[in-house]
Short mmCIF file of C-alpha atoms in Angstrom, two decimals:
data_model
loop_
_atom_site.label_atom_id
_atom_site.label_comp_id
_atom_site.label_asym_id
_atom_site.label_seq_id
_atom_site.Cartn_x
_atom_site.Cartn_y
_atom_site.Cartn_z
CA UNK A 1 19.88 7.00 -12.87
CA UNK A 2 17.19 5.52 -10.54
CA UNK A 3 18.19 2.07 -9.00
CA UNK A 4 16.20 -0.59 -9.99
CA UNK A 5 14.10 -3.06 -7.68
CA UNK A 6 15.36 -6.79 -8.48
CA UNK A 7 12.44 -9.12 -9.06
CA UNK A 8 13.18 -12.70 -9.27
CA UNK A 9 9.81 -14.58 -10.79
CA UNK A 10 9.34 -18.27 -9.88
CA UNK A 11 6.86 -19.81 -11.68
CA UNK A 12 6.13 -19.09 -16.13
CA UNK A 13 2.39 -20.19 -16.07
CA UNK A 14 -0.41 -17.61 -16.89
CA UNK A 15 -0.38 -15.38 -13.74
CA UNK A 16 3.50 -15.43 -14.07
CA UNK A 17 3.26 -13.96 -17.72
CA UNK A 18 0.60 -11.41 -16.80
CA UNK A 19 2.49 -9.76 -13.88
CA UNK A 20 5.88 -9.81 -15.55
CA UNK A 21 4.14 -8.04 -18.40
CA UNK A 22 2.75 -5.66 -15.81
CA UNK A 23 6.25 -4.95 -14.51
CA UNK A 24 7.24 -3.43 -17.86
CA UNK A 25 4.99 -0.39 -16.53
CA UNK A 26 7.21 -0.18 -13.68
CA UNK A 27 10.10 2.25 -14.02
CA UNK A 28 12.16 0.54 -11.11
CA UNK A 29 11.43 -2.98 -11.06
CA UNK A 30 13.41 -5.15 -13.37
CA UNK A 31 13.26 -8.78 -13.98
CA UNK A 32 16.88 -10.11 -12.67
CA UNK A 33 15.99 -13.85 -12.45
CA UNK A 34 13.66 -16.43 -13.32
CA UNK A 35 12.93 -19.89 -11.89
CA UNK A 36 10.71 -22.74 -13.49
CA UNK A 37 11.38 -26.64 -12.88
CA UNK A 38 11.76 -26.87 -16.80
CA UNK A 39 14.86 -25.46 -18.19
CA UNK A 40 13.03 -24.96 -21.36
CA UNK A 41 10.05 -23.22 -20.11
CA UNK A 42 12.31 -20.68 -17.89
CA UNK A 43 14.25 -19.92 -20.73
CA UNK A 44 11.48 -19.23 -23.13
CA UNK A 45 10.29 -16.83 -20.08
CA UNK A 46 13.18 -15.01 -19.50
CA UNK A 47 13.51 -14.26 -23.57
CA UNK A 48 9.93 -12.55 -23.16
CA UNK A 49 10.60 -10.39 -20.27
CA UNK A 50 14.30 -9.22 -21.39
CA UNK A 51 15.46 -11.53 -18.65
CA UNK A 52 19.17 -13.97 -18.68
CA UNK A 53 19.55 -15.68 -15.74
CA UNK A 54 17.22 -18.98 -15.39
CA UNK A 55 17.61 -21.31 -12.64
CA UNK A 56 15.84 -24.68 -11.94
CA UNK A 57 16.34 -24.34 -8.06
CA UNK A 58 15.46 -21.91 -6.02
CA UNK A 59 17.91 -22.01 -3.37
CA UNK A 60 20.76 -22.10 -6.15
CA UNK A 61 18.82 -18.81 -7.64
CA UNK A 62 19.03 -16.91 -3.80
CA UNK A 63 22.89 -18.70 -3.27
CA UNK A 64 23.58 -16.82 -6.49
CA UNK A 65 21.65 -13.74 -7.38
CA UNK A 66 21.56 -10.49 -5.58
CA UNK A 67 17.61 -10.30 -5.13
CA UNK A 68 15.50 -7.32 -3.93
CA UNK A 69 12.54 -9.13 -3.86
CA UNK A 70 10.67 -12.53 -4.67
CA UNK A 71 7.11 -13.07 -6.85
CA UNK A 72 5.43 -16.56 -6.05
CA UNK A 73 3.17 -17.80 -8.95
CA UNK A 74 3.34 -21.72 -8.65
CA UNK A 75 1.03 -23.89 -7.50
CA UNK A 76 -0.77 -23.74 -3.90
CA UNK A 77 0.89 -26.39 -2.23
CA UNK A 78 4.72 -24.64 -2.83
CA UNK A 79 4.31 -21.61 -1.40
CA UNK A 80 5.00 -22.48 1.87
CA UNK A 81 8.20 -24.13 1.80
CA UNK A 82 9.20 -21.47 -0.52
CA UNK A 83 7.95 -18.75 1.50
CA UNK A 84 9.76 -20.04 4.25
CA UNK A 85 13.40 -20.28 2.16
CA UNK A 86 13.58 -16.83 0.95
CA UNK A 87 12.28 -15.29 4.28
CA UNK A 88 14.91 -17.23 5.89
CA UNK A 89 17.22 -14.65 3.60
CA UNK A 90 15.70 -11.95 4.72
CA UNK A 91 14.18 -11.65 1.23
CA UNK A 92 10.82 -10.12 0.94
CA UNK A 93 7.94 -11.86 -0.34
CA UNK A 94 5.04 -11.27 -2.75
CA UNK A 95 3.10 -14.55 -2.78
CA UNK A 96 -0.09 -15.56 -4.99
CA UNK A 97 -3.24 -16.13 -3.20
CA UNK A 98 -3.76 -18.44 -0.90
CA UNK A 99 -0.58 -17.69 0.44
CA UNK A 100 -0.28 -21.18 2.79
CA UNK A 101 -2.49 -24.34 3.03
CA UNK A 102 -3.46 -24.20 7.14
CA UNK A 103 -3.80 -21.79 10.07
CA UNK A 104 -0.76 -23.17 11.61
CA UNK A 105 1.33 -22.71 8.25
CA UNK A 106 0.10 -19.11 8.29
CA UNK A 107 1.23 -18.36 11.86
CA UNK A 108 4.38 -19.72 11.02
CA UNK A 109 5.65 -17.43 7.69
CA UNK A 110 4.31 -14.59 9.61
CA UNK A 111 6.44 -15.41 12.99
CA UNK A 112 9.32 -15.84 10.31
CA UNK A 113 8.65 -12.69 8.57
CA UNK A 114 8.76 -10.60 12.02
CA UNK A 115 11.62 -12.44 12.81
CA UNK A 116 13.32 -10.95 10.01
CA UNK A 117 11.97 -7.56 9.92
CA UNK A 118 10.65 -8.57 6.27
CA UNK A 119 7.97 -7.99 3.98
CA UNK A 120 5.69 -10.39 3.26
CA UNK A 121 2.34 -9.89 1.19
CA UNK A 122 -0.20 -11.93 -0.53
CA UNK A 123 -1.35 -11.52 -3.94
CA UNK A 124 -4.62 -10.43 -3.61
CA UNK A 125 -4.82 -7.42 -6.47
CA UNK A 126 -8.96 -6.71 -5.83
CA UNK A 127 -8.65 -4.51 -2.95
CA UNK A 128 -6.05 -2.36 -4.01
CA UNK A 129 -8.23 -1.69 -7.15
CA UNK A 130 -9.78 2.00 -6.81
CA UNK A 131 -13.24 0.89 -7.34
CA UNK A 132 -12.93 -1.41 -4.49
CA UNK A 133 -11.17 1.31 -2.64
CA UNK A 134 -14.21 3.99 -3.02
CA UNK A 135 -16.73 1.48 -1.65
CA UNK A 136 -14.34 0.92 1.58
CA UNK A 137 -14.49 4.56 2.09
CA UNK A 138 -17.93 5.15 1.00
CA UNK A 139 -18.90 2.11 3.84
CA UNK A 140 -16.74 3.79 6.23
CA UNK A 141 -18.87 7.21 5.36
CA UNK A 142 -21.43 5.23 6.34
CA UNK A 143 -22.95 6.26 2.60
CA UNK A 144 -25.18 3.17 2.42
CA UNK A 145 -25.71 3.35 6.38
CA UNK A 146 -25.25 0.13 8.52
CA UNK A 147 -23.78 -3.02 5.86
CA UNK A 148 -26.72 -5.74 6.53
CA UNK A 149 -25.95 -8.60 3.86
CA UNK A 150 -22.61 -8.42 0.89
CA UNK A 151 -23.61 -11.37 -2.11
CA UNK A 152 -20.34 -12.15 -4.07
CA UNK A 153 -19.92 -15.22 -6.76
CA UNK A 154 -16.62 -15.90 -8.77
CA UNK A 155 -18.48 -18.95 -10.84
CA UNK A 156 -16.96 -19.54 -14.13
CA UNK A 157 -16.23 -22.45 -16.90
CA UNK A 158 -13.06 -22.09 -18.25
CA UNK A 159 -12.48 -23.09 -21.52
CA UNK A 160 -10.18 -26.37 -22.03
CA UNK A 161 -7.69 -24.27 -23.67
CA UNK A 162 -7.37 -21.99 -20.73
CA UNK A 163 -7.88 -24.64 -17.62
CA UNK A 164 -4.85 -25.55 -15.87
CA UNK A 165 -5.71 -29.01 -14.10
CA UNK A 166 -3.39 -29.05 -11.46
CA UNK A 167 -6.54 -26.55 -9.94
CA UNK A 168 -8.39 -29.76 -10.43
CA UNK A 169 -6.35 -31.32 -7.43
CA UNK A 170 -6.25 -32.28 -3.84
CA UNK A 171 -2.61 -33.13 -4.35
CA UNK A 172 -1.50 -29.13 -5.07
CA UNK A 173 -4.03 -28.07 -2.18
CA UNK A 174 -6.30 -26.78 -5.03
CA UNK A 175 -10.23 -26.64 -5.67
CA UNK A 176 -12.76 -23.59 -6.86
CA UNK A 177 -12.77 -22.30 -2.73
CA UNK A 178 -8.99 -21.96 -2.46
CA UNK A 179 -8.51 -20.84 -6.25
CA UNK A 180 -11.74 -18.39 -7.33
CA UNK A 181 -13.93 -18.75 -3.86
CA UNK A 182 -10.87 -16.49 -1.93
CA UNK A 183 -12.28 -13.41 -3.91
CA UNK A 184 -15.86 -13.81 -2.74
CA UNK A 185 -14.51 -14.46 1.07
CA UNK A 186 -12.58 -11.26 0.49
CA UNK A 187 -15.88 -9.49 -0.15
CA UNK A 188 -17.25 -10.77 2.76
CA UNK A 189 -13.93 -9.59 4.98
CA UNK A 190 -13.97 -6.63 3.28
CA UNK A 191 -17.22 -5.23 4.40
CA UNK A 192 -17.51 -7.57 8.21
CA UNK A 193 -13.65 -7.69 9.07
CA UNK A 194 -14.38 -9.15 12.42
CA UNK A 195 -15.25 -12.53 10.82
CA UNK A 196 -18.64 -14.54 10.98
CA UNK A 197 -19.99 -15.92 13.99
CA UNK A 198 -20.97 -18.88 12.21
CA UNK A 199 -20.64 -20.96 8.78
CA UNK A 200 -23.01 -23.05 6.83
CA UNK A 201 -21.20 -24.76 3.50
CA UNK A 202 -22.16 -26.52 0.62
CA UNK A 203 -19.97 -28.00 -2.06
CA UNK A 204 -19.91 -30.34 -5.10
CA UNK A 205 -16.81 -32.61 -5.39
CA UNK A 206 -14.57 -33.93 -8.33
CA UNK A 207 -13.48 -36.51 -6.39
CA UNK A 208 -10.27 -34.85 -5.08
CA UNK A 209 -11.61 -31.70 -4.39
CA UNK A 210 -14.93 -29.04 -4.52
CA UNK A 211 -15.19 -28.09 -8.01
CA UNK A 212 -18.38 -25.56 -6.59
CA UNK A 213 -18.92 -24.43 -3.52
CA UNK A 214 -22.01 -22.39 -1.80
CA UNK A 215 -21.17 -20.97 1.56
CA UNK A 216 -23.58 -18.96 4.21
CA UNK A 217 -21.54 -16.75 6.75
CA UNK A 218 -23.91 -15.27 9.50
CA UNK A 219 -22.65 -12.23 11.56
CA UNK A 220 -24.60 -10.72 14.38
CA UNK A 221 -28.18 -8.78 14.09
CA UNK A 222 -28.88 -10.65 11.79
CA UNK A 223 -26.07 -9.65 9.03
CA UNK A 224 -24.79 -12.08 6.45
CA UNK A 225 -22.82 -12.74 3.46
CA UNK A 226 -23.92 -15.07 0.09
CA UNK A 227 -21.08 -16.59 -1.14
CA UNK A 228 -20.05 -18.74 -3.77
CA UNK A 229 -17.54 -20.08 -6.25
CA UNK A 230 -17.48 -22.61 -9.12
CA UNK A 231 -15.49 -23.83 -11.87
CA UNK A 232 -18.50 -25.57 -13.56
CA UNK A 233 -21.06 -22.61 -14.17
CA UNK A 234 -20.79 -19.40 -14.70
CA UNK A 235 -22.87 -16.70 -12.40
CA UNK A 236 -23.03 -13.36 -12.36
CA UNK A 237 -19.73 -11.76 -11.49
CA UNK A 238 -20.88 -8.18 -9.76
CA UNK A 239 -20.58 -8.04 -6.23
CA UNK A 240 -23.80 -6.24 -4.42
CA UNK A 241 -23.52 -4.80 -0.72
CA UNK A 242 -26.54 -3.93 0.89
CA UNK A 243 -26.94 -1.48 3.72
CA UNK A 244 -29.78 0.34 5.83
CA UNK A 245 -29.70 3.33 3.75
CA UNK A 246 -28.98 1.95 0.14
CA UNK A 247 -26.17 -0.21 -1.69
CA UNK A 248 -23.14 -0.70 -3.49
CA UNK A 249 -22.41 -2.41 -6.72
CA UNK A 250 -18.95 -3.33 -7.75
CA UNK A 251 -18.12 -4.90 -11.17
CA UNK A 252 -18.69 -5.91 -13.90
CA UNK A 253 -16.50 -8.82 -12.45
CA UNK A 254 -15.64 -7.67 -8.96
CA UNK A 255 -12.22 -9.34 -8.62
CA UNK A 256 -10.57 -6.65 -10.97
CA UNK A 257 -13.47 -4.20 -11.24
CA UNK A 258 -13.51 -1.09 -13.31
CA UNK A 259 -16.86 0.35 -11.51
CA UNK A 260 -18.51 0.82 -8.13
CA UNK A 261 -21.95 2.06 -8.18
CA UNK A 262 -23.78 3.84 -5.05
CA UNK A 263 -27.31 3.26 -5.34
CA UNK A 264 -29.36 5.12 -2.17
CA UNK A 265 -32.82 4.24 -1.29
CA UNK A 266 -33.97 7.96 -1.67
CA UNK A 267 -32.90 6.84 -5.40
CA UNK A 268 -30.04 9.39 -5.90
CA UNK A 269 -27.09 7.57 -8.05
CA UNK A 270 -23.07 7.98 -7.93
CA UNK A 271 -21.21 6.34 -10.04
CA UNK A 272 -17.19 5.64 -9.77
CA UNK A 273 -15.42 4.36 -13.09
#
């Protein structure tokens, strides 16, 4: 009998449900704990996911359980102290996106994770999707020729039904650049990973935080990236990179895309789906 990898879950909002859901594809992984700061929500989680052992704290969860490995879905402005806890255990980590608040946070839980010789990952599902992985290798073929300018929007309107309004504020480190604008910026990285040179921003505020944002990044000879992310609007949701030699469209919403597209100027067509 194979031995099975011991998830513990903290968090039972959306994201929570949809990768515990997800792990029920997983032959090894197995749902040992749960943690939520209501009793009543953990509980009706655990039912779900076959899971019966719900805790309210996390350090009383790690003092207790035998864990293999941790999931992070709460809210941004917990996942550092958390982060911090269970590495402290030598407990690896799978944290949602953005994983910390600052630069100096960041250095930090990675200095702590190489001080325990322990895994430590953040959330971010696009790139390990294989349309996203065919257009790394067809830019690394140099397919397109020489990447010149990547455009990427993640602007949507949820409905009030599916809104969660802690995203709404500055007091979880929240806002449409940290929650939906991280894909776009990923886009960007993706295709320039030595970062911009410079960085021109726009943004509309609720009050607390930027509820759109518009954002320039210029690289040198002249290459740049379009970015943009909104909870107000909704834009169009397929990423286009550009190159000397032709271009690459991933979609039809690039942060969990089912297609890339080659399109070359000579006007020959290769599609991945």
């Amino acid at each position: 009998m194979a031995v099975k990898t011991k998830w513990a879950i903290i968090g039972t909002g959306y994201i929570a449900n949809q990768f515990a859901f997800g792990m029920r594809a997983v032959e090894d992984a197995i749902l040992e704990a749960v943690v939520s700061r209501s009793e009543n929500s953990g509980k009706k989680f655990a039912q779900k996911y076959g899971c019966e052992k719900v805790y309210t704290d996390l350090k009383t969860m790690l003092d207790t359980e035998k864990i293999d490995i941790v999931y992070l879905a709460i809210p941004n402005s917990c996942h550092f102290e958390y982060i911090m806890e269970i590495l402290e255990r030598g407990i690896p980590v799978l944290s949602e996106k953005p994983m910390v608040d600052n630069g100096k946070q960041l250095t930090q839980v990675l200095n702590k994770a190489k001080e325990k010789n322990t895994f430590l990952m953040e959330g971010m599902w696009t790139r390990c999707f294989p349309a996203v992985i065919h257009t790394r290798n067809w830019i690394k073929e140099e397919r397109i020729g020489k990447p010149l300018t990547v455009r990427a929007g993640f602007d949507i309107k949820p409905d009030i039904d599916d809104w969660q309004p802690w995203k709404a504020g500055i007091k979880y480190a929240a806002g449409a650049l940290r929650d939906v604008g991280i894909y776009s910026l990923g886009m960007a990285y993706l295709v320039f990973p030595e970062g911009p040179q410079k960085i021109y921003s726009n943004m509309k505020s609720n009050g607390e935080v930027d509820e759109c944002f518009q954002m320039l990044l210029t690289y040198s000879e002249g290459r740049a990236a379009i970015l943009s992310g909104a909870f107000n609007q909704i834009g169009n949701a397929e990423v286009e990179i550009v190159g000397e030699e032709g271009r690459i469209l991933i979609g039809p919403e690039f942060w969990h895309p089912t297609t890339a597209k080659l399109i070359l100027n000579n006007g020959k067509k290769r599609m991945f789906q």
